[in-house]
Coordinates of C-alpha atoms in Angstrom, one line a residue:
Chain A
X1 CA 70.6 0.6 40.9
X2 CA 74.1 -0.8 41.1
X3 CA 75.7 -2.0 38.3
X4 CA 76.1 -6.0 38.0
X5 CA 80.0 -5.7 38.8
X6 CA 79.5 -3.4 42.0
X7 CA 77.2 -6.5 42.9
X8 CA 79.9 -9.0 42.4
X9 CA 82.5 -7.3 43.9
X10 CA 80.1 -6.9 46.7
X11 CA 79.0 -10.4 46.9
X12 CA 81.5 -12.6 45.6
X13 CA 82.8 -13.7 49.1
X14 CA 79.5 -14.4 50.0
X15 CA 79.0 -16.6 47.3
X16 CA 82.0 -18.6 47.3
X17 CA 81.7 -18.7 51.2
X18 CA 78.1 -20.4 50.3
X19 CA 79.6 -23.3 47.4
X20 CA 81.8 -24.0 50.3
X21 CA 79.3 -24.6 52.5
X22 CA 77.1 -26.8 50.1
X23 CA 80.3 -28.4 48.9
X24 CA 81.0 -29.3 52.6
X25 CA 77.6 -30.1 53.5
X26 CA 77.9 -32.9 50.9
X27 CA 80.7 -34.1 52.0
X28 CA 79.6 -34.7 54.9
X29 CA 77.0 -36.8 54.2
X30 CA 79.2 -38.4 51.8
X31 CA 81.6 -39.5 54.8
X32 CA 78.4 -40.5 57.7
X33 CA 77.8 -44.5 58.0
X34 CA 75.2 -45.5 55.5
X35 CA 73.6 -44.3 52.2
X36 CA 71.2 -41.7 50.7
X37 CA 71.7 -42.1 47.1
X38 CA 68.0 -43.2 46.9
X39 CA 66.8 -40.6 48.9
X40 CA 64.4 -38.1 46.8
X41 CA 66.3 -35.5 48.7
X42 CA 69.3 -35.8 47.1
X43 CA 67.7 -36.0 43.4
X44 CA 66.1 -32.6 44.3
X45 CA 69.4 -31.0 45.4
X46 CA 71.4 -32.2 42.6
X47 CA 68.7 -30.7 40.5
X48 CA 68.9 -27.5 41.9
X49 CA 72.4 -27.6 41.6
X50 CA 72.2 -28.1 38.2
X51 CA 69.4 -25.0 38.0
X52 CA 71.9 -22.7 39.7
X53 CA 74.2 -23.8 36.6
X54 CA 71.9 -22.8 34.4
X55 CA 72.4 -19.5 32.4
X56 CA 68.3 -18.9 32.6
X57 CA 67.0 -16.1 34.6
X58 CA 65.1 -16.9 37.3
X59 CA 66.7 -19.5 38.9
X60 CA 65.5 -18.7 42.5
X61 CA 62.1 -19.3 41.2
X62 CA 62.5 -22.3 39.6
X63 CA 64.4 -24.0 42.8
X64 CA 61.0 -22.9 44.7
X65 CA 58.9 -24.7 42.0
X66 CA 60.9 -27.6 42.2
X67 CA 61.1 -28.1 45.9
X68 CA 57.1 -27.5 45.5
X69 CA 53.8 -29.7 45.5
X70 CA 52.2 -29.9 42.2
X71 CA 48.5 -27.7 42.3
X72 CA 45.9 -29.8 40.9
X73 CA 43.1 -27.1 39.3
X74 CA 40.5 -30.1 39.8
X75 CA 41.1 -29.8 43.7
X76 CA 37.6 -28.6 44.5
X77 CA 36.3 -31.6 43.0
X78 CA 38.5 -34.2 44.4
X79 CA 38.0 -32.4 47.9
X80 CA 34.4 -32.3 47.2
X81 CA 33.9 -28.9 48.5
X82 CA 31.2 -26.8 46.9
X83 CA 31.6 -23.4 44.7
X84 CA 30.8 -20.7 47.4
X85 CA 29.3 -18.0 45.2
Chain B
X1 CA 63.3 4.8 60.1
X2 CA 59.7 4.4 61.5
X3 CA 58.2 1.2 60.7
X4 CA 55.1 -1.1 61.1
X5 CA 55.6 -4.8 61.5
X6 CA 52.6 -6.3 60.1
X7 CA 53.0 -9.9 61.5
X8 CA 54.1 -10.4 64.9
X9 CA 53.3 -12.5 67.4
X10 CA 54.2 -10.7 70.4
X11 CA 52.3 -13.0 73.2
X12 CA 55.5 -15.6 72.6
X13 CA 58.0 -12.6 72.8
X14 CA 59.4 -11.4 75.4
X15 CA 58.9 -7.4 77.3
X16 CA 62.3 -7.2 76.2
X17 CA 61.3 -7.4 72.8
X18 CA 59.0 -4.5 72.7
X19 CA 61.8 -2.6 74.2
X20 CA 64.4 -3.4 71.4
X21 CA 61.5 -2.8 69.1
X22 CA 61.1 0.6 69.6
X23 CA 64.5 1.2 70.1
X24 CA 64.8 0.3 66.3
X25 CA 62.1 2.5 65.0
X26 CA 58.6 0.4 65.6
X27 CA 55.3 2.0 65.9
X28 CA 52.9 0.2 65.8
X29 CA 52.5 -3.9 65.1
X30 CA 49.4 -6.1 63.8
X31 CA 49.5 -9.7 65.7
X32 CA 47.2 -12.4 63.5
X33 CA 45.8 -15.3 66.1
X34 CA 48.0 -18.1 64.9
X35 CA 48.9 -21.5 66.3
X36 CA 50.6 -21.6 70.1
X37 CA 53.1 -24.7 68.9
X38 CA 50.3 -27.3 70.2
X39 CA 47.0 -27.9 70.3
X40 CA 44.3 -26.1 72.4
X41 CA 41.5 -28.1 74.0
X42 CA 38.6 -26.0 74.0
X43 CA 37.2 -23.4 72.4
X44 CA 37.6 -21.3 75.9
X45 CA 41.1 -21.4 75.4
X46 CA 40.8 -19.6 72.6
X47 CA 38.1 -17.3 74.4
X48 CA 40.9 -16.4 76.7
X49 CA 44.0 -15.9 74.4
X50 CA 41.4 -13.4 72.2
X51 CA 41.2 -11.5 75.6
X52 CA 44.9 -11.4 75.9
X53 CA 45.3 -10.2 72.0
X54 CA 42.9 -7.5 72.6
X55 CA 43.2 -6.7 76.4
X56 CA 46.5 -7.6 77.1
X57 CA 49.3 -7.0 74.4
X58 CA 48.2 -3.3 73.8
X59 CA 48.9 -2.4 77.4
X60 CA 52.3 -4.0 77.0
X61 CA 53.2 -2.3 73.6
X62 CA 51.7 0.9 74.8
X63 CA 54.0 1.0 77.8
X64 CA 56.7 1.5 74.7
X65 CA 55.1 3.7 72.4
X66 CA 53.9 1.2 70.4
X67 CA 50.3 0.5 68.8
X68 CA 49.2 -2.8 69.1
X69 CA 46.3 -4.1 66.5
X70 CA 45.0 -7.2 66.3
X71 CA 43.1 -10.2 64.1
X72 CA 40.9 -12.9 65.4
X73 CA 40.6 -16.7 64.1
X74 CA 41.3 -20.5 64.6
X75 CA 44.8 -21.2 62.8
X76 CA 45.1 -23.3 59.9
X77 CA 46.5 -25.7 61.4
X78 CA 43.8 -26.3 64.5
X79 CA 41.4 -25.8 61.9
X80 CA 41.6 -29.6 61.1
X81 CA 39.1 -30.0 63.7
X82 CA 36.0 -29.1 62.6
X83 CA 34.1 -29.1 65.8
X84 CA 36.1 -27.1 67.4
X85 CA 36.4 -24.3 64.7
X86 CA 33.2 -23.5 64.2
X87 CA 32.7 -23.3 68.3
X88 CA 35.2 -20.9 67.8
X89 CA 33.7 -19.1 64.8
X90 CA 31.2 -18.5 66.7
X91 CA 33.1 -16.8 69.8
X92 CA 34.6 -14.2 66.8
X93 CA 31.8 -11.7 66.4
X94 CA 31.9 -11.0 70.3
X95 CA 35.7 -9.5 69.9
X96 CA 35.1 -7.7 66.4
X97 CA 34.3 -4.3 68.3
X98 CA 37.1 -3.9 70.0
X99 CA 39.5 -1.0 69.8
X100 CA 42.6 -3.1 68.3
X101 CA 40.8 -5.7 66.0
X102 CA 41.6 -5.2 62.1
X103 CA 39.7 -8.3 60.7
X104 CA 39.9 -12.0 60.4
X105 CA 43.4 -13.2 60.3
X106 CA 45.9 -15.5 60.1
X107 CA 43.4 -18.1 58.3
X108 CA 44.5 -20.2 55.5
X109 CA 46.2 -23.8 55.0
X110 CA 48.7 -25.9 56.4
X111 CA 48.2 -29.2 54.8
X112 CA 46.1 -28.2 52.2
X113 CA 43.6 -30.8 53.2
X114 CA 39.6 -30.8 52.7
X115 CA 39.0 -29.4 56.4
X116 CA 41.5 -26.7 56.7
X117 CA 39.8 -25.4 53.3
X118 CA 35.9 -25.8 54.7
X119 CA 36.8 -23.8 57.6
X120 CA 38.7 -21.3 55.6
X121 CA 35.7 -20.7 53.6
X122 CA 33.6 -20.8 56.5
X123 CA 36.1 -17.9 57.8
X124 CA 35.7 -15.6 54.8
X125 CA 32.6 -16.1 54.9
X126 CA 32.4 -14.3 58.4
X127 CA 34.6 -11.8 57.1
X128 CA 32.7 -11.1 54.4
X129 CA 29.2 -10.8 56.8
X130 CA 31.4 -8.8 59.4
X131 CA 32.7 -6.1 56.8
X132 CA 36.1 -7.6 58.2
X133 CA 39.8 -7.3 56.4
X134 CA 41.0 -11.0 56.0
X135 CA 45.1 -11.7 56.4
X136 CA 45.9 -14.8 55.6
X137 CA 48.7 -17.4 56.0
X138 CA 50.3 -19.5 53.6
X139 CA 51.6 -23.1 54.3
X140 CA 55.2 -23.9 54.6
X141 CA 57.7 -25.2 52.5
X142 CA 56.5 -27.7 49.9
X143 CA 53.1 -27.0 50.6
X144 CA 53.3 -23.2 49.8
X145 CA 52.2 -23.5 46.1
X146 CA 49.8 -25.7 46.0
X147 CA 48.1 -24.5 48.9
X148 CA 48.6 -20.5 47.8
X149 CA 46.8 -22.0 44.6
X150 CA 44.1 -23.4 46.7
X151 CA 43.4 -20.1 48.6
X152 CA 43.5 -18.2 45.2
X153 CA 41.0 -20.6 44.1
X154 CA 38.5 -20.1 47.1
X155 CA 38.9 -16.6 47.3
X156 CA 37.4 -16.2 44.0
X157 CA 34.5 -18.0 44.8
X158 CA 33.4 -14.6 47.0
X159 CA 32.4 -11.8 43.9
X160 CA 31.7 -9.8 47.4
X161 CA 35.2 -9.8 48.6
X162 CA 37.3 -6.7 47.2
X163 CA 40.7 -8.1 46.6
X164 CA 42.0 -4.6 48.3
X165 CA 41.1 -5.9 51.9
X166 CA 42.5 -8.8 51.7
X167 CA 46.6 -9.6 52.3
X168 CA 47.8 -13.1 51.5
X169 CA 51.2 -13.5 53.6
X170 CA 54.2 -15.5 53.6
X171 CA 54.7 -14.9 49.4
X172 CA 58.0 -15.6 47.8
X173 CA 59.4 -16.2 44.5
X174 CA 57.1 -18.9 42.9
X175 CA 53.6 -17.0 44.5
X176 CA 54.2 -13.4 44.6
X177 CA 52.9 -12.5 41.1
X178 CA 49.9 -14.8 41.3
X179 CA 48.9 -12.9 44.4
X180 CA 49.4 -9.3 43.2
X181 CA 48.0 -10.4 40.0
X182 CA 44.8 -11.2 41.2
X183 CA 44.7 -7.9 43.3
X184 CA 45.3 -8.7 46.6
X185 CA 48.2 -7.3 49.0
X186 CA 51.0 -9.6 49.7
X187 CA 53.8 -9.7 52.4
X188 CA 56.4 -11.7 52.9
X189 CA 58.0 -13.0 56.1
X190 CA 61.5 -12.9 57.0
X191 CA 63.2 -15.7 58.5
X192 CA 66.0 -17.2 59.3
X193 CA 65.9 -20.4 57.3
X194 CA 62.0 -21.3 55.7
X195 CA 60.8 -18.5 54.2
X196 CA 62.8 -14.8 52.6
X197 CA 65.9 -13.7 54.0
X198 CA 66.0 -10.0 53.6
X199 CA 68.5 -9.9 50.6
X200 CA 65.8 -12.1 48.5
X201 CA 62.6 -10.3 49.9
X202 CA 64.6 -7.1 48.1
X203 CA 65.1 -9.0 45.1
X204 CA 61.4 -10.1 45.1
X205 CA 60.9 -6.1 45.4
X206 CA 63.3 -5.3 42.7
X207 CA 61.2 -7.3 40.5
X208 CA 57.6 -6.6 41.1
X209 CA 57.6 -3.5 42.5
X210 CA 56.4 -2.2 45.9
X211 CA 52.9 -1.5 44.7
X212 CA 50.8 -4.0 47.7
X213 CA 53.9 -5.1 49.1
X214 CA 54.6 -5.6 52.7
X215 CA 56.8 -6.9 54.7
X216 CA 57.1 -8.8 57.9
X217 CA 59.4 -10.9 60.8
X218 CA 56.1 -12.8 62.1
X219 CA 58.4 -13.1 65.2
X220 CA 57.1 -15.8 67.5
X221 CA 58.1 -19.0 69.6
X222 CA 60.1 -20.7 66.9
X223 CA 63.4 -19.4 64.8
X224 CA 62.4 -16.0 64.3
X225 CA 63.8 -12.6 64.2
X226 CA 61.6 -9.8 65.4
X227 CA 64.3 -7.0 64.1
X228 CA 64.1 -8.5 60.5
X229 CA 62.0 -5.6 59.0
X230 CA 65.3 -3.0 60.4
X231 CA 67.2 -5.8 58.5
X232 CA 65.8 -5.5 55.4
X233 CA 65.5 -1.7 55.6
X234 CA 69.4 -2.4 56.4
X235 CA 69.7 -4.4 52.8
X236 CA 67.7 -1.5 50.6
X237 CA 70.4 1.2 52.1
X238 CA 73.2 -1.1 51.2
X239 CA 71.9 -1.6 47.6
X240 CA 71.1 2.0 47.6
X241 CA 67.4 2.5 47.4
X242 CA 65.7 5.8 47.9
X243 CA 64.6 6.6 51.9
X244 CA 61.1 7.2 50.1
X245 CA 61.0 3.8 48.7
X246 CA 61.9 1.9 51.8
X247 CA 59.2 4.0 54.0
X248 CA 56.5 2.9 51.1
X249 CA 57.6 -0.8 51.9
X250 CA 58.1 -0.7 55.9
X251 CA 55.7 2.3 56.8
X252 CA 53.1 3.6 54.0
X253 CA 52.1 0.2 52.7
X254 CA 50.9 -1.6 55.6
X255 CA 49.5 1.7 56.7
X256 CA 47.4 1.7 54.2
X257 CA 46.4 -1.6 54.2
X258 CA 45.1 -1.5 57.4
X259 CA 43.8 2.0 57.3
X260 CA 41.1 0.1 55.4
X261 CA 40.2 -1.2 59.0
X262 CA 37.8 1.1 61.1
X263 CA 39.9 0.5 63.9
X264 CA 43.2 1.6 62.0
X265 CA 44.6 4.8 63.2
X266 CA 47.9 6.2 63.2
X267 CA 49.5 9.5 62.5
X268 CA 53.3 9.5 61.0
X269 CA 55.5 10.0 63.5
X270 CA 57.7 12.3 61.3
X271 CA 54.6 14.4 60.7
X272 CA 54.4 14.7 65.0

């Protein structure tokens, strides 16, 4: 296993190549006719922008969770479909 | 490096592809019946693409050295028709004998609505009758946890299943433990944009393990690589994982998996 320098000297082009790329992805839709500001898009990416801030481990799964559908355990109910066993 | 892609669907890929395939190191694929980017009319048009998955395709991968297995079902995503999925149910058991079928496969969700998860159950249940392996599909995107929830959920309605023979596919970060937990195999698809890029499906192995871990391109008629399995053998070598670690992911895992299928057989090529 490589130590967590040898993977940032490996990766920190990559990584900065990606900011830019969300930076300028943002920008762009900052500079199109119209605007989003109330689209529930943009509260989600700002959110996981502020999750990749974060100093918590984990952070790829909790940008999954938050770009997920809640799970209701009273599905089967709701659905009304019966218990197989 | 031999591999096994596990999840391929080589009747929207080209001859080329089975050439470039083998060229990189693949031996043998599995190819789950899975949605042809619109909806069939008839159950006879599935009659005749189960004929091409189990006629067809292994002439065409055999003509490159590579074994070609199979599974047979209505796709989640057809599956919202009731009607027409249990006509085609009932077409199944006719195909189960031959040489290249491993089991029931790719059923599962797409919408996570109350049809899709009748005909699931109605699925394992012909699985379960059939002495079948199941592989199933998880939905996209948003829908992945819930619905991976949802399958959890049903499959533990069945005490008869063994969780051993059963892979649910297309895991990542947020459902990967919940499906190993619970015993079953997992894989996880590489593509481009909607599901694991290699470097992540190596994290995702750098963090549970490789115990009932597989992984996949599920190459098909959208954005898809069908190389992605030599991509992410690429990735382990660059972080410097062991050669036997990387055959135990791309080789001995599915191998195993399916070797749980009657019709399974394959000898390791660096044994030969």
């Amino acid at each position: 296993m490589k130590s967590s320098k040898q993977i940032l000297d490996r990766e920190f082009l990559e990584l900065r190549s990606k900011l830019l790329d969300l930076a300028a992805s943002l920008d762009r839709i900052d500079r199109a006719e119209g605007s989003v500001a109330a689209d529930q898009r943009m509260r989600l990416l700002a959110e996981g922008i502020r999750i990749i801030g974060n100093q918590s481990p984990q952070r790829a799964y909790q940008i999954q969770q938050l770009f997920s559908r809640q799970f209701d355990p009273q599905w089967k109910q709701k659905f009304n479909l019966p218990t197989r066993n | 490096m031999y591999y096994i892609d596990p999840h391929i669907h080589m009747v929207s890929r080209t001859t080329d592809d089975y050439e470039t395939l083998a060229r990189m190191g693949c031996v043998a694929i599995s190819e789950p019946a899975f949605w042809a980017g619109y909806d069939r009319g008839s159950a006879g048009g599935f009659r005749d693409y189960f004929v091409q998955l189990t006629e067809v395709e292994p002439k065409r991968a055999a003509d490159y050295g590579i074994e070609h297995f199979t599974w047979l079902c209505i796709n989640a995503k057809e599956a919202e028709n009731v009607q027409l999925s249990r006509d085609v149910l009932s077409l199944i058991p006719e195909f189960l004998d031959c040489p290249n079928v491993l089991g029931i496969g790719e059923i599962g969700l797409n919408k996570n609505t109350p049809n899709e998860s009748v005909i699931f159950q109605e699925h394992v249940e012909l699985a379960i009758y059939h002495d079948q392996q199941i592989l199933i599909h998880t939905p996209h995107l948003e829908d992945k946890y819930q619905g991976t929830r949802m399958i959890l959920d049903m499959l533990a309605d069945h005490p008869r299943l063994e969780p051993s023979r059963v892979l649910v596919d297309h895991v990542e970060e947020h459902t990967v433990r919940e499906v190993l937990d619970a015993g079953y195999w997992a894989g996880m698809t590489l593509y481009p944009v909607t599901k694991c890029t290699p470097a992540r499906a190596v994290d995702i192995i750098e963090t549970v393990g490789a115990a009932r871990l597989c992984v996949n391109s599920a190459g098909d008629w959208g954005p898809s690589k069908p190389t992605a399995v030599p991509d992410l053998i690429f990735e382990m070598r660059k972080r410097g994982h062991r050669e036997s670690l990387i055959k135990d992911i791309v080789f001995n895992n599915p191998r195993t998996f399916f070797s749980q299928s009657k019709n399974f057989r394959i000898a390791d090529p660096e044994a030969r």
